[in-house]
Amino acid sequence: KKDESKLKKILIRLISGVSMVGVFVSFMFCGHIYICTLIFLTEIMLFRELVKVRYNTFFHIIEETIPLFRTTQWMWFITAIFYTYSDFVVDIIKSNTSTHYLLDSYNVSQCATSLSFLLYSTTFVVSIATMHKDHIRFQVNQLCWTILVLCLTVGQLKYIMHNVYNGLIWFALPIMLVVFNDSFAWLGGVTCGRKFIDRELMALSPNKTWEGFVVGWIGTMVAGWHLSRYMAQFTWMTCPTNSFSLLPESLDCELDPIFQKAKHIFPSQIFEVLPRPIVHMIPGVVDICISSSPALDTTGEGSDSILDGVMGEMGGATATTLTACVSGNEHHTHHHFELVLKNFYPVQIHALGLSLFASFVAPFGGFLASAIKRAYGLKDFASFIPGHGGMMDRMDCQLLMALCTWVHYNTFVKMATVSLPKMIYMYNNLNELEQKEFLKRITELGEGQ
């Protein structure tokens, strides 16, 4: 019966997981605005689950003694959401010249800022005015908890909609990396857990094992490499957009170089710092040797190695050349290791970086969630997802991953805050003298090139 119960739980978890993936894929094909709607609904559920933790625990204090307790919590949530995503909407409007009239005619940007401040001021006053002198310590603690929850949810997801509009790959890929890491870690824990390292990975989550952690890391790296290559072949995933369309439209753009096939030679210094046995285990690495044997080809033509060619005397019977090492050849002396990647997409390198974060840092979001559940004696945050618990149980690692993706994009891919439409909008807001100065400086820059 115990085995049957365990099998039933796995089956329920699997069916729920497939269903969630199906919903996720459906929203991906519906379009960007529907994905943003899904994100908004997710944030509502996350906030509700987290604030409900303390509400249920201290209900005996709250009931009929603290006025507007839940109301003030949701007022803080509405304020944070409006401030965060009104800024996002204004940013998208600025990046589309066809919608600049909204900024000029309706002063959307100024109105959004003013309304955000009005909401904040009102919420602040109501929160302080409703404090009861007999429960003031509890209410201050609750206010701090509410602000912490907003930082964990709205704060970390502040830029996730930017990820959506920068190209769906920057939204879908990080999510799938966390899913892969969680799945491979679970598989590694079930099959190999505590068979090689008999100690817990993290005291906050005693069911996690070192074997699961290692298997999750390796599996995520492999999955990220191949999944990013697959996604890079579809403009629906790679093209950014700056319009709010209710119907999905085909996307066409000039592809960023990271989504175009390329060839790359890794610096040999990378491999010199690693032990040779480990370097030999890396697929595609070639051991390059100095050869003093009679040279058949001293031109270096037909080789992918940028260092392959003549290094010694060109007119004699022998030549000292760089060539691939042959085991047992006494004329070969190790010179360096070389790895040449052909027909790959540079985004795959970015995917490896994100995979590392998904494997080593994002899981700490799960550890924090475990700590919260332990502190309040909970098994799950909710139970509306059969076999998985609540939304926070599924999104604990995704929150930090979304923020990391935005930082990675703006640091290593491109600055999402700069675009030609935004510069045009800013130019139109300059006065006549400033416009003339701007055009003068632009002309000088053009002539200098």
Short mmCIF file of C-alpha atoms in Angstrom, two decimals:
data_model
loop_
_atom_site.label_atom_id
_atom_site.label_comp_id
_atom_site.label_asym_id
_atom_site.label_seq_id
_atom_site.Cartn_x
_atom_site.Cartn_y
_atom_site.Cartn_z
CA LYS A 1 0.00 0.00 0.00
CA LYS A 2 2.88 2.35 0.74
CA ASP A 3 4.34 1.77 -2.74
CA GLU A 4 0.91 2.23 -4.32
CA SER A 5 0.42 5.51 -2.44
CA LYS A 6 3.86 6.74 -3.54
CA LEU A 7 3.14 5.78 -7.15
CA LYS A 8 -0.22 7.57 -6.98
CA LYS A 9 1.45 10.75 -5.72
CA ILE A 10 4.03 10.62 -8.52
CA LEU A 11 1.26 10.10 -11.10
CA ILE A 12 -0.77 13.04 -9.75
CA ARG A 13 2.34 15.23 -9.70
CA LEU A 14 3.18 14.22 -13.28
CA ILE A 15 -0.33 14.93 -14.61
CA SER A 16 -0.41 18.32 -12.87
CA GLY A 17 3.04 19.14 -14.22
CA VAL A 18 2.05 18.29 -17.79
CA SER A 19 -1.12 20.36 -17.38
CA MET A 20 0.87 23.38 -16.19
CA VAL A 21 3.26 23.05 -19.13
CA GLY A 22 0.25 22.88 -21.46
CA VAL A 23 -1.20 26.09 -20.00
CA PHE A 24 2.19 27.78 -20.23
CA VAL A 25 2.66 26.82 -23.90
CA SER A 26 -0.89 27.94 -24.73
CA PHE A 27 -0.25 31.40 -23.32
CA MET A 28 3.06 31.53 -25.21
CA PHE A 29 1.22 31.13 -28.51
CA CYS A 30 -1.61 33.53 -27.57
CA GLY A 31 0.69 36.53 -27.53
CA HIS A 32 2.67 38.89 -25.35
CA ILE A 33 -0.22 40.73 -23.74
CA TYR A 34 -1.78 37.46 -22.56
CA ILE A 35 1.52 36.34 -21.07
CA CYS A 36 1.66 39.62 -19.14
CA THR A 37 -1.89 38.93 -17.92
CA LEU A 38 -0.78 35.50 -16.72
CA ILE A 39 2.14 37.12 -14.88
CA PHE A 40 -0.23 39.59 -13.22
CA LEU A 41 -2.58 36.81 -12.06
CA THR A 42 0.41 34.85 -10.78
CA GLU A 43 1.57 37.81 -8.70
CA ILE A 44 -1.89 38.14 -7.16
CA MET A 45 -1.83 34.49 -6.12
CA LEU A 46 1.73 34.74 -4.79
CA PHE A 47 0.91 37.77 -2.67
CA ARG A 48 -2.29 36.17 -1.39
CA GLU A 49 -0.54 32.96 -0.33
CA LEU A 50 2.31 34.71 1.47
CA VAL A 51 0.24 37.24 3.42
CA LYS A 52 -2.25 34.50 4.28
CA VAL A 53 0.51 32.67 6.15
CA ARG A 54 0.52 35.18 9.01
CA TYR A 55 -3.18 35.92 8.70
CA ASN A 56 -4.12 32.31 9.45
CA THR A 57 -1.50 32.01 12.20
CA PHE A 58 -2.63 35.13 14.08
CA PHE A 59 -6.32 35.10 13.23
CA HIS A 60 -7.22 35.03 16.94
CA ILE A 61 -5.51 38.42 17.33
CA ILE A 62 -6.83 39.94 14.12
CA GLU A 63 -10.50 39.00 14.42
CA GLU A 64 -12.61 42.02 15.43
CA THR A 65 -9.64 43.86 16.96
CA ILE A 66 -7.62 45.26 14.06
CA PRO A 67 -9.65 47.28 11.53
CA LEU A 68 -8.95 47.10 7.78
CA PHE A 69 -6.23 44.48 8.33
CA ARG A 70 -6.60 42.74 4.94
CA THR A 71 -7.60 45.98 3.21
CA THR A 72 -4.32 47.74 4.01
CA GLN A 73 -2.34 44.71 2.80
CA TRP A 74 -4.05 44.78 -0.57
CA MET A 75 -3.71 48.56 -0.76
CA TRP A 76 0.06 48.11 -0.51
CA PHE A 77 -0.10 45.45 -3.23
CA ILE A 78 -2.15 47.64 -5.60
CA THR A 79 0.23 50.56 -5.03
CA ALA A 80 3.30 48.43 -5.79
CA ILE A 81 1.71 46.86 -8.87
CA PHE A 82 0.57 50.20 -10.28
CA TYR A 83 3.95 51.86 -9.75
CA THR A 84 5.86 48.91 -11.23
CA TYR A 85 3.81 48.25 -14.33
CA SER A 86 2.74 51.79 -15.15
CA ASP A 87 6.46 52.41 -15.53
CA PHE A 88 6.66 49.38 -17.85
CA VAL A 89 3.69 50.55 -19.97
CA VAL A 90 5.18 54.04 -20.33
CA ASP A 91 8.51 52.50 -21.34
CA ILE A 92 6.84 50.43 -24.10
CA ILE A 93 4.88 53.46 -25.33
CA LYS A 94 8.11 55.47 -25.57
CA SER A 95 9.73 52.69 -27.62
CA ASN A 96 6.97 52.83 -30.28
CA THR A 97 6.73 56.03 -32.35
CA SER A 98 3.11 55.26 -33.31
CA THR A 99 2.04 55.56 -29.65
CA HIS A 100 3.94 58.74 -28.75
CA TYR A 101 0.68 60.70 -29.08
CA LEU A 102 -0.47 59.09 -25.82
CA LEU A 103 2.42 60.76 -24.03
CA ASP A 104 1.93 64.10 -25.78
CA SER A 105 -1.87 64.35 -25.70
CA TYR A 106 -2.72 62.64 -22.42
CA ASN A 107 0.48 63.12 -20.39
CA VAL A 108 0.45 59.43 -19.52
CA SER A 109 3.91 59.50 -17.96
CA GLN A 110 3.19 62.43 -15.63
CA CYS A 111 -0.25 61.09 -14.70
CA ALA A 112 1.19 57.66 -13.85
CA THR A 113 3.83 59.19 -11.58
CA SER A 114 1.32 61.44 -9.81
CA LEU A 115 -1.20 58.63 -9.32
CA SER A 116 1.50 56.31 -7.98
CA PHE A 117 2.45 58.89 -5.37
CA LEU A 118 -1.21 59.48 -4.49
CA LEU A 119 -1.75 55.73 -3.97
CA TYR A 120 1.38 55.47 -1.84
CA SER A 121 0.45 58.46 0.33
CA THR A 122 -3.09 57.18 0.87
CA THR A 123 -1.91 53.67 1.73
CA PHE A 124 0.73 55.01 4.11
CA VAL A 125 -1.78 57.20 5.97
CA VAL A 126 -4.40 54.43 6.24
CA SER A 127 -1.78 51.94 7.51
CA ILE A 128 -0.69 54.28 10.31
CA ALA A 129 -4.19 55.53 11.14
CA THR A 130 -5.51 52.00 11.69
CA MET A 131 -2.83 50.99 14.18
CA HIS A 132 -4.27 49.91 17.53
CA LYS A 133 -2.27 50.79 20.64
CA ASP A 134 -2.88 47.36 22.19
CA HIS A 135 -1.55 45.51 19.13
CA ILE A 136 0.94 48.02 17.73
CA ARG A 137 3.93 45.63 17.91
CA PHE A 138 2.04 42.98 15.96
CA GLN A 139 0.84 45.52 13.38
CA VAL A 140 4.36 46.88 12.82
CA ASN A 141 5.62 43.32 12.37
CA GLN A 142 2.80 42.68 9.94
CA LEU A 143 3.60 45.85 7.99
CA CYS A 144 7.23 44.72 7.71
CA TRP A 145 6.06 41.28 6.55
CA THR A 146 3.82 42.84 3.89
CA ILE A 147 6.68 44.96 2.56
CA LEU A 148 8.98 41.91 2.53
CA VAL A 149 6.38 39.94 0.57
CA LEU A 150 6.14 42.79 -1.96
CA CYS A 151 9.93 42.77 -2.35
CA LEU A 152 9.94 39.01 -2.92
CA THR A 153 7.09 39.04 -5.44
CA VAL A 154 6.50 42.40 -7.14
CA GLY A 155 10.09 43.54 -6.57
CA GLN A 156 11.78 40.50 -8.10
CA LEU A 157 9.22 40.31 -10.92
CA LYS A 158 9.46 44.04 -11.70
CA TYR A 159 11.30 43.44 -14.96
CA ILE A 160 9.78 40.14 -16.06
CA MET A 161 7.41 41.90 -18.47
CA HIS A 162 10.45 43.64 -19.96
CA ASN A 163 11.85 40.15 -20.53
CA VAL A 164 8.65 39.22 -22.39
CA TYR A 165 8.85 42.21 -24.74
CA ASN A 166 12.62 41.93 -25.25
CA GLY A 167 11.95 38.56 -26.88
CA LEU A 168 9.98 35.60 -25.57
CA ILE A 169 13.16 33.53 -25.32
CA TRP A 170 14.22 35.71 -22.37
CA PHE A 171 10.97 34.80 -20.64
CA ALA A 172 10.53 31.13 -21.57
CA LEU A 173 14.15 29.93 -21.40
CA PRO A 174 14.82 30.93 -17.74
CA ILE A 175 11.52 29.39 -16.66
CA MET A 176 12.34 26.12 -18.39
CA LEU A 177 15.87 26.10 -16.92
CA VAL A 178 14.43 26.22 -13.40
CA VAL A 179 11.93 23.49 -14.34
CA PHE A 180 14.74 21.32 -15.72
CA ASN A 181 16.88 21.90 -12.65
CA ASP A 182 14.03 20.98 -10.33
CA SER A 183 13.18 17.88 -12.38
CA PHE A 184 16.75 16.61 -12.73
CA ALA A 185 17.47 17.31 -9.06
CA TRP A 186 14.38 15.31 -8.07
CA LEU A 187 15.40 12.48 -10.40
CA GLY A 188 18.95 12.47 -9.06
CA GLY A 189 17.69 12.50 -5.48
CA VAL A 190 15.28 9.61 -6.07
CA THR A 191 17.78 7.40 -7.89
CA CYS A 192 21.09 8.29 -6.19
CA GLY A 193 20.18 10.22 -3.06
CA ARG A 194 22.62 9.68 -0.13
CA LYS A 195 24.33 6.79 -1.91
CA PHE A 196 27.59 8.70 -2.40
CA ILE A 197 27.37 11.61 0.08
CA ASP A 198 25.55 10.74 3.29
CA ARG A 199 24.86 14.26 4.51
CA GLU A 200 22.08 16.74 3.91
CA LEU A 201 22.54 19.55 1.39
CA MET A 202 20.69 22.22 3.37
CA ALA A 203 19.28 22.01 6.90
CA LEU A 204 16.29 24.15 5.87
CA SER A 205 15.30 21.50 3.32
CA PRO A 206 16.44 18.08 4.60
CA ASN A 207 14.98 16.18 1.63
CA LYS A 208 17.48 17.82 -0.75
CA THR A 209 20.60 15.74 -1.46
CA TRP A 210 24.03 16.47 -2.88
CA GLU A 211 23.49 13.84 -5.57
CA GLY A 212 20.30 15.60 -6.66
CA PHE A 213 22.12 18.94 -6.66
CA VAL A 214 24.91 17.64 -8.93
CA VAL A 215 22.55 15.80 -11.31
CA GLY A 216 20.34 18.90 -11.46
CA TRP A 217 23.32 21.09 -12.36
CA ILE A 218 24.63 18.81 -15.14
CA GLY A 219 21.14 18.18 -16.54
CA THR A 220 20.30 21.89 -16.57
CA MET A 221 23.51 22.77 -18.42
CA VAL A 222 22.86 20.15 -21.11
CA ALA A 223 19.18 21.05 -21.44
CA GLY A 224 19.92 24.79 -21.57
CA TRP A 225 22.47 24.31 -24.35
CA HIS A 226 20.10 22.40 -26.60
CA LEU A 227 16.86 24.22 -25.71
CA SER A 228 18.36 27.65 -26.45
CA ARG A 229 19.57 26.36 -29.84
CA TYR A 230 16.07 25.16 -30.64
CA MET A 231 14.38 28.41 -29.54
CA ALA A 232 16.88 30.56 -31.47
CA GLN A 233 15.47 29.23 -34.76
CA PHE A 234 12.05 30.89 -34.31
CA THR A 235 11.48 34.63 -34.75
CA TRP A 236 8.43 34.35 -32.46
CA MET A 237 10.90 33.64 -29.67
CA THR A 238 13.79 35.92 -30.65
CA CYS A 239 12.18 39.10 -32.00
CA PRO A 240 11.38 41.92 -29.56
CA THR A 241 8.14 43.87 -29.88
CA ASN A 242 6.78 47.19 -28.66
CA SER A 243 3.05 46.95 -29.32
CA PHE A 244 0.08 45.84 -27.26
CA SER A 245 -1.83 43.58 -29.65
CA LEU A 246 -4.86 41.52 -28.59
CA LEU A 247 -4.34 39.08 -31.47
CA PRO A 248 -1.07 37.22 -32.04
CA GLU A 249 0.88 38.62 -34.99
CA SER A 250 3.86 37.15 -36.79
CA LEU A 251 7.10 38.83 -35.79
CA ASP A 252 9.77 39.85 -38.25
CA CYS A 253 12.96 41.65 -37.28
CA GLU A 254 16.65 41.96 -37.99
CA LEU A 255 18.04 39.14 -35.90
CA ASP A 256 20.49 39.98 -33.19
CA PRO A 257 23.91 38.36 -33.88
CA ILE A 258 23.45 36.07 -30.87
CA PHE A 259 20.62 34.34 -32.76
CA GLN A 260 22.72 33.74 -35.89
CA LYS A 261 25.01 30.77 -36.46
CA ALA A 262 28.62 31.51 -35.69
CA LYS A 263 32.05 29.97 -35.19
CA HIS A 264 34.08 30.59 -32.06
CA ILE A 265 37.54 29.57 -30.86
CA PHE A 266 37.90 29.47 -27.08
CA PRO A 267 41.03 31.11 -25.62
CA SER A 268 43.55 28.39 -24.81
CA GLN A 269 44.31 30.03 -21.45
CA ILE A 270 40.95 28.80 -20.16
CA PHE A 271 42.10 25.18 -20.36
CA GLU A 272 45.56 25.78 -18.90
CA VAL A 273 44.10 26.47 -15.44
CA LEU A 274 42.24 23.15 -15.39
CA PRO A 275 43.75 19.70 -14.70
CA ARG A 276 44.49 17.88 -17.94
CA PRO A 277 42.28 14.86 -17.18
CA ILE A 278 39.29 17.20 -16.85
CA VAL A 279 40.19 19.06 -20.06
CA HIS A 280 40.33 15.77 -21.96
CA MET A 281 36.80 15.01 -20.78
CA ILE A 282 35.40 18.15 -22.44
CA PRO A 283 33.82 17.22 -25.82
CA GLY A 284 35.54 18.78 -28.83
CA VAL A 285 38.78 19.82 -27.12
CA VAL A 286 41.84 19.13 -29.29
CA ASP A 287 45.35 18.71 -27.87
CA ILE A 288 47.65 20.82 -30.08
CA CYS A 289 51.33 19.80 -30.19
CA ILE A 290 54.57 21.14 -31.63
CA SER A 291 55.74 18.72 -34.29
CA SER A 292 59.32 18.56 -35.54
CA SER A 293 58.67 15.76 -38.05
CA PRO A 294 58.91 16.30 -41.84
CA ALA A 295 56.02 18.57 -42.74
CA LEU A 296 53.57 17.51 -45.43
CA ASP A 297 51.58 20.74 -45.23
CA THR A 298 53.34 23.89 -44.07
CA THR A 299 50.73 26.35 -45.25
CA GLY A 300 48.21 25.82 -42.50
CA GLU A 301 45.41 25.81 -45.09
CA GLY A 302 42.36 23.69 -44.50
CA SER A 303 42.66 23.86 -40.71
CA ASP A 304 40.25 25.42 -38.28
CA SER A 305 43.02 26.25 -35.81
CA ILE A 306 44.04 29.90 -35.98
CA LEU A 307 47.50 28.95 -34.79
CA ASP A 308 48.03 26.09 -37.22
CA GLY A 309 50.89 26.88 -39.59
CA VAL A 310 54.60 27.08 -39.98
CA MET A 311 56.60 28.12 -36.93
CA GLY A 312 60.09 27.16 -37.94
CA GLU A 313 62.27 27.06 -41.02
CA MET A 314 60.30 27.18 -44.23
CA GLY A 315 63.04 26.23 -46.64
CA GLY A 316 64.51 23.13 -44.97
CA ALA A 317 63.59 19.46 -45.15
CA THR A 318 61.81 19.67 -41.81
CA ALA A 319 59.55 22.25 -40.27
CA THR A 320 58.30 22.90 -36.76
CA THR A 321 54.52 23.12 -36.95
CA LEU A 322 51.47 23.10 -34.72
CA THR A 323 49.26 20.09 -35.31
CA ALA A 324 46.83 17.82 -33.48
CA CYS A 325 48.69 15.53 -31.08
CA VAL A 326 49.04 11.86 -31.95
CA SER A 327 49.41 9.54 -28.98
CA GLY A 328 52.79 7.81 -28.88
CA ASN A 329 54.45 10.12 -31.42
CA GLU A 330 57.85 11.04 -29.94
CA HIS A 331 58.11 14.09 -32.21
CA HIS A 332 55.01 15.70 -30.65
CA THR A 333 55.27 18.02 -27.65
CA HIS A 334 52.17 19.54 -26.03
CA HIS A 335 51.67 23.22 -26.83
CA HIS A 336 48.07 24.11 -25.91
CA PHE A 337 44.46 22.93 -25.92
CA GLU A 338 42.01 24.22 -28.49
CA LEU A 339 38.22 24.14 -28.75
CA VAL A 340 36.47 25.32 -31.90
CA LEU A 341 32.69 25.63 -31.90
CA LYS A 342 31.11 25.50 -35.35
CA ASN A 343 27.53 26.20 -36.41
CA PHE A 344 26.37 27.15 -32.94
CA TYR A 345 24.26 30.06 -31.77
CA PRO A 346 25.99 32.53 -29.40
CA VAL A 347 22.80 32.58 -27.31
CA GLN A 348 23.78 29.06 -26.26
CA ILE A 349 26.73 30.55 -24.36
CA HIS A 350 24.32 32.92 -22.61
CA ALA A 351 22.11 29.93 -21.83
CA LEU A 352 25.03 28.23 -20.05
CA GLY A 353 25.47 31.29 -17.84
CA LEU A 354 21.78 31.34 -16.99
CA SER A 355 21.92 27.58 -16.38
CA LEU A 356 24.66 28.08 -13.81
CA PHE A 357 22.52 30.64 -12.01
CA ALA A 358 19.47 28.37 -12.19
CA SER A 359 21.53 25.55 -10.64
CA PHE A 360 23.54 27.35 -7.96
CA VAL A 361 21.61 30.49 -6.93
CA ALA A 362 17.94 30.16 -7.86
CA PRO A 363 17.43 27.11 -5.58
CA PHE A 364 18.00 29.38 -2.59
CA GLY A 365 14.59 30.86 -3.37
CA GLY A 366 13.25 27.39 -2.64
CA PHE A 367 15.26 27.22 0.57
CA LEU A 368 13.72 30.53 1.68
CA ALA A 369 10.25 29.18 0.94
CA SER A 370 11.08 26.07 2.99
CA ALA A 371 12.24 28.27 5.88
CA ILE A 372 8.95 30.20 5.82
CA LYS A 373 6.91 26.99 5.83
CA ARG A 374 8.99 25.58 8.69
CA ALA A 375 8.56 28.79 10.69
CA TYR A 376 4.77 28.59 10.44
CA GLY A 377 4.37 24.80 10.44
CA LEU A 378 3.10 24.50 6.86
CA LYS A 379 3.48 21.65 4.39
CA ASP A 380 2.51 23.74 1.37
CA PHE A 381 1.48 27.36 0.83
CA ALA A 382 -1.80 26.23 -0.77
CA SER A 383 -3.34 23.13 -2.33
CA PHE A 384 -4.99 24.22 -5.57
CA ILE A 385 -2.28 22.54 -7.74
CA PRO A 386 -2.63 18.78 -7.05
CA GLY A 387 0.69 17.25 -6.08
CA HIS A 388 2.51 20.58 -6.16
CA GLY A 389 0.86 22.73 -3.50
CA GLY A 390 0.34 26.40 -4.22
CA MET A 391 1.72 28.97 -6.63
CA MET A 392 4.57 29.92 -4.27
CA ASP A 393 5.61 26.26 -4.08
CA ARG A 394 6.16 26.34 -7.85
CA MET A 395 7.46 29.90 -8.24
CA ASP A 396 9.90 30.14 -5.32
CA CYS A 397 12.96 29.71 -7.57
CA GLN A 398 11.48 31.55 -10.57
CA LEU A 399 11.35 34.94 -8.87
CA LEU A 400 15.10 35.46 -8.54
CA MET A 401 15.68 33.82 -11.93
CA ALA A 402 13.51 36.40 -13.70
CA LEU A 403 15.46 39.25 -12.13
CA CYS A 404 18.79 37.63 -13.04
CA THR A 405 17.67 37.31 -16.68
CA TRP A 406 16.92 41.02 -16.95
CA VAL A 407 20.28 41.93 -15.41
CA HIS A 408 22.05 39.48 -17.73
CA TYR A 409 20.26 40.86 -20.79
CA ASN A 410 21.16 44.47 -20.01
CA THR A 411 24.74 43.60 -19.07
CA PHE A 412 25.79 41.11 -21.75
CA VAL A 413 23.25 41.37 -24.59
CA LYS A 414 22.08 44.94 -25.06
CA MET A 415 20.79 47.95 -23.17
CA ALA A 416 17.02 47.58 -23.28
CA THR A 417 16.57 51.13 -21.99
CA VAL A 418 17.95 52.73 -25.17
CA SER A 419 16.23 52.72 -28.56
CA LEU A 420 15.71 55.04 -31.52
CA PRO A 421 11.98 55.67 -30.81
CA LYS A 422 12.84 56.67 -27.24
CA MET A 423 15.52 59.06 -28.48
CA ILE A 424 13.01 60.61 -30.92
CA TYR A 425 10.53 61.10 -28.10
CA MET A 426 13.17 62.71 -25.89
CA TYR A 427 14.30 64.93 -28.80
CA ASN A 428 10.75 66.21 -29.29
CA ASN A 429 10.64 67.18 -25.61
CA LEU A 430 13.70 69.43 -25.95
CA ASN A 431 13.33 73.17 -26.49
CA GLU A 432 14.47 74.77 -29.75
CA LEU A 433 17.98 75.66 -28.55
CA GLU A 434 18.52 72.18 -27.09
CA GLN A 435 17.35 70.57 -30.36
CA LYS A 436 19.83 72.63 -32.36
CA GLU A 437 22.63 71.70 -29.97
CA PHE A 438 21.61 68.04 -30.16
CA LEU A 439 21.65 68.05 -33.99
CA LYS A 440 25.03 69.81 -33.96
CA ARG A 441 26.54 67.18 -31.67
CA ILE A 442 25.06 64.33 -33.72
CA THR A 443 26.48 65.84 -36.92
CA GLU A 444 29.92 66.16 -35.34
CA LEU A 445 29.79 62.55 -34.20
CA GLY A 446 28.82 61.44 -37.72
CA GLU A 447 31.64 63.42 -39.33
CA GLY A 448 34.12 62.03 -36.80
CA GLN A 449 33.36 58.50 -37.96
#
